[in-house]
């Protein structure tokens, strides 16, 4: 397949389908997390596929970025919450550089939300509660090795999982020391809405002291 055929095929794909929700930025609340809550609530009620899935971008001390998709675990008036092993690549990068970015993409509604801020570990009790609420198999796999490290082969994986399963069956309350619930406190949040007439509407919130400023951005 030639580069030109890929260009033609990709340009022919439709970005958004169906009816797009309205977005009136002048009526948006002063707190961006309140607006995010409204958008997330609508995404869930409208049947958007995996509305809690988000990309998280981190970088280590040398500044090289890395990104992956994981799930939003909670949302409060100040923070976005997620969980991972502190010994994983993203955990190590957050320890070296707490600045991180989140991206939510809801294709069915033509919406994106971009979040940047600083991440920090939450209370240990919350990390333990989060881990114990995971499915049994998810707890077994999370406990069976060092996430992101090189895996010599699938036989080693199967052996580690079997050992982890025996350990968790013997101690159902076991939580790996490295399992951590993180909160990301945003300093900037941008709401992006595709439209049929203007192409897109972009509204950015930037933290100023204890409050927020709002401004529209050119598409």
Coordinates of C-alpha atoms in Angstrom, one line a residue:
X1 CA 0.0 0.0 0.0
X2 CA 1.4 3.4 -1.0
X3 CA 1.6 6.5 1.1
X4 CA -0.9 8.2 -1.2
X5 CA -3.5 5.4 -0.8
X6 CA -3.3 5.8 3.0
X7 CA -3.8 9.6 2.6
X8 CA -6.9 9.0 0.5
X9 CA -8.3 6.4 2.8
X10 CA -7.7 8.4 6.0
X11 CA -9.2 11.6 4.6
X12 CA -12.3 9.6 3.6
X13 CA -13.0 8.6 7.2
X14 CA -15.8 10.4 9.1
X15 CA -14.7 12.0 12.3
X16 CA -18.0 12.4 14.0
X17 CA -21.4 10.8 13.5
X18 CA -24.9 11.5 14.6
X19 CA -26.2 14.6 16.4
X20 CA -23.6 16.7 18.3
X21 CA -24.6 18.2 21.7
X22 CA -24.9 22.0 22.0
X23 CA -22.3 23.9 23.9
X24 CA -22.9 27.5 25.0
X25 CA -19.5 28.7 26.6
X26 CA -21.1 31.9 27.9
X27 CA -23.3 29.8 30.1
X28 CA -20.5 27.6 31.4
X29 CA -20.0 27.4 35.2
X30 CA -17.1 29.3 36.9
X31 CA -15.5 26.0 38.0
X32 CA -14.3 23.8 35.2
X33 CA -14.7 20.6 37.3
X34 CA -18.4 21.4 37.5
X35 CA -18.6 21.6 33.7
X36 CA -16.6 18.4 33.4
X37 CA -19.0 16.7 35.7
X38 CA -21.9 17.9 33.5
X39 CA -20.1 16.6 30.3
X40 CA -19.2 13.3 31.9
X41 CA -22.7 12.8 33.2
X42 CA -24.1 13.3 29.8
X43 CA -21.5 11.0 28.2
X44 CA -22.5 8.2 30.6
X45 CA -26.2 8.7 30.2
X46 CA -25.9 8.9 26.4
X47 CA -24.0 5.6 26.1
X48 CA -20.7 6.9 25.0
X49 CA -18.2 4.1 24.8
X50 CA -15.9 4.0 27.9
X51 CA -16.5 7.6 28.9
X52 CA -14.1 7.1 31.9
X53 CA -11.2 6.2 29.7
X54 CA -8.5 8.8 29.5
X55 CA -5.0 9.2 28.1
X56 CA -2.4 10.3 30.6
X57 CA 0.9 11.8 29.5
X58 CA 3.9 11.9 31.8
X59 CA 7.6 12.6 31.5
X60 CA 10.6 11.7 33.5
X61 CA 13.5 13.9 34.6
X62 CA 14.9 14.0 31.1
X63 CA 11.7 15.3 29.7
X64 CA 10.9 12.5 27.2
X65 CA 7.0 12.2 27.1
X66 CA 5.1 9.0 27.3
X67 CA 1.3 8.4 27.1
X68 CA -1.1 5.6 27.7
X69 CA -4.8 5.0 28.4
X70 CA -6.2 4.3 31.8
X71 CA -9.5 4.8 33.7
X72 CA -10.7 7.8 35.7
X73 CA -11.4 6.4 39.2
X74 CA -13.0 9.4 40.9
X75 CA -13.8 13.1 40.5
X76 CA -14.2 15.7 43.2
X77 CA -14.4 19.5 43.4
X78 CA -10.6 19.8 43.1
X79 CA -9.1 16.7 41.5
X80 CA -9.2 13.9 39.0
X81 CA -8.2 10.5 40.5
X82 CA -6.5 7.5 38.9
X83 CA -4.5 4.6 40.3
X84 CA -1.4 2.6 39.3
X85 CA 1.7 1.1 40.7
X86 CA 4.2 3.7 41.9
X87 CA 6.9 1.4 40.5
X88 CA 5.4 1.4 37.0
X89 CA 6.9 3.7 34.3
X90 CA 4.2 6.4 34.9
X91 CA 4.7 6.0 38.7
X92 CA 8.4 6.5 38.4
X93 CA 8.0 9.5 36.0
X94 CA 5.5 11.1 38.3
X95 CA 7.9 10.8 41.2
X96 CA 10.6 12.5 39.1
X97 CA 8.2 15.1 37.6
X98 CA 4.7 15.5 38.9
X99 CA 3.4 17.5 35.9
X100 CA 1.0 15.5 33.9
X101 CA -1.7 15.8 31.3
X102 CA -5.0 14.0 30.8
X103 CA -7.1 13.7 27.6
X104 CA -10.7 12.6 27.4
X105 CA -12.1 11.9 23.9
X106 CA -15.8 11.2 23.4
X107 CA -16.2 10.6 19.7
X108 CA -19.9 10.1 19.7
X109 CA -20.4 13.6 21.0
X110 CA -17.5 15.3 19.2
X111 CA -16.0 16.3 22.5
X112 CA -12.5 16.4 24.0
X113 CA -11.3 17.6 27.4
X114 CA -7.6 18.4 27.9
X115 CA -6.3 18.7 31.5
X116 CA -2.9 19.7 32.8
X117 CA -1.8 19.8 36.4
X118 CA 0.3 18.2 39.1
X119 CA -0.3 14.7 40.4
X120 CA 0.4 13.5 44.0
X121 CA -0.3 10.4 45.9
X122 CA -3.5 10.3 47.9
X123 CA -4.0 8.8 51.4
X124 CA -2.8 5.2 51.8
X125 CA -6.2 4.1 53.0
X126 CA -7.7 5.2 49.7
X127 CA -5.1 3.4 47.7
X128 CA -5.9 0.2 49.6
X129 CA -9.6 0.6 49.2
X130 CA -9.2 1.2 45.4
X131 CA -7.1 -2.0 45.0
X132 CA -9.5 -4.2 47.0
X133 CA -12.4 -2.9 44.8
X134 CA -10.7 -4.3 41.7
X135 CA -11.8 -7.6 40.2
X136 CA -10.0 -10.7 41.7
X137 CA -8.2 -11.3 38.4
X138 CA -7.1 -7.6 38.2
X139 CA -5.7 -7.8 41.7
X140 CA -3.8 -11.0 40.9
X141 CA -2.2 -9.6 37.7
X142 CA -1.3 -6.3 39.3
X143 CA 0.5 -8.1 42.1
X144 CA 2.4 -10.5 39.8
X145 CA 5.5 -8.7 38.8
X146 CA 6.9 -5.3 38.1
X147 CA 4.7 -3.4 35.7
X148 CA 6.5 -2.0 32.6
X149 CA 9.6 -4.1 33.3
X150 CA 10.9 -6.5 30.6
X151 CA 9.1 -9.8 30.6
X152 CA 11.4 -12.7 29.5
X153 CA 8.5 -14.8 28.3
X154 CA 4.9 -15.9 28.8
X155 CA 5.9 -18.9 30.9
X156 CA 7.4 -16.5 33.5
X157 CA 4.1 -14.5 33.4
X158 CA 2.0 -17.6 34.0
X159 CA 4.2 -18.7 36.9
X160 CA 4.1 -15.3 38.5
X161 CA 0.3 -15.0 38.1
X162 CA -0.2 -18.5 39.7
X163 CA 2.0 -17.6 42.6
X164 CA 0.2 -14.2 43.0
X165 CA -3.2 -16.0 42.9
X166 CA -2.2 -18.4 45.7
X167 CA -0.9 -15.5 47.8
X168 CA -4.2 -13.5 47.4
X169 CA -6.3 -16.5 48.1
X170 CA -4.4 -17.0 51.3
X171 CA -4.7 -13.3 52.2
X172 CA -7.7 -11.6 50.5
X173 CA -6.9 -8.3 52.1
X174 CA -3.4 -8.1 50.5
X175 CA -2.5 -4.8 48.8
X176 CA 0.8 -4.3 47.1
X177 CA 2.9 -1.6 48.8
X178 CA 3.3 0.2 45.5
X179 CA -0.4 0.4 44.6
X180 CA -1.2 4.1 44.7
X181 CA -4.2 6.3 44.2
X182 CA -3.1 9.6 42.6
X183 CA -5.0 12.9 42.5
X184 CA -4.3 15.3 39.7
X185 CA -5.0 18.9 40.7
X186 CA -5.6 20.8 37.4
X187 CA -4.1 24.2 36.6
X188 CA -5.6 24.3 33.1
X189 CA -8.6 22.6 31.5
X190 CA -9.8 23.0 27.9
X191 CA -13.2 21.9 26.6
X192 CA -13.4 21.2 22.9
X193 CA -16.7 20.8 21.1
X194 CA -17.0 19.9 17.5
X195 CA -19.9 21.7 15.6
X196 CA -21.4 21.5 12.2
X197 CA -21.2 25.2 11.4
X198 CA -18.1 26.6 13.2
X199 CA -16.0 23.5 13.0
X200 CA -15.2 23.6 16.8
X201 CA -15.6 25.6 20.0
X202 CA -12.8 25.8 22.5
X203 CA -13.1 27.1 26.0
X204 CA -10.0 27.2 28.3
X205 CA -10.0 27.6 32.0
X206 CA -6.8 28.7 33.7
X207 CA -6.3 28.6 37.5
X208 CA -5.7 32.0 39.0
X209 CA -5.1 31.8 42.8
X210 CA -8.3 30.2 44.3
X211 CA -10.4 30.9 41.2
X212 CA -10.4 30.4 37.4
X213 CA -10.3 32.6 34.3
X214 CA -12.1 31.6 31.2
X215 CA -11.3 32.4 27.6
X216 CA -12.3 31.2 24.1
X217 CA -9.5 29.9 21.8
X218 CA -9.3 30.1 18.0
X219 CA -10.1 26.7 16.4

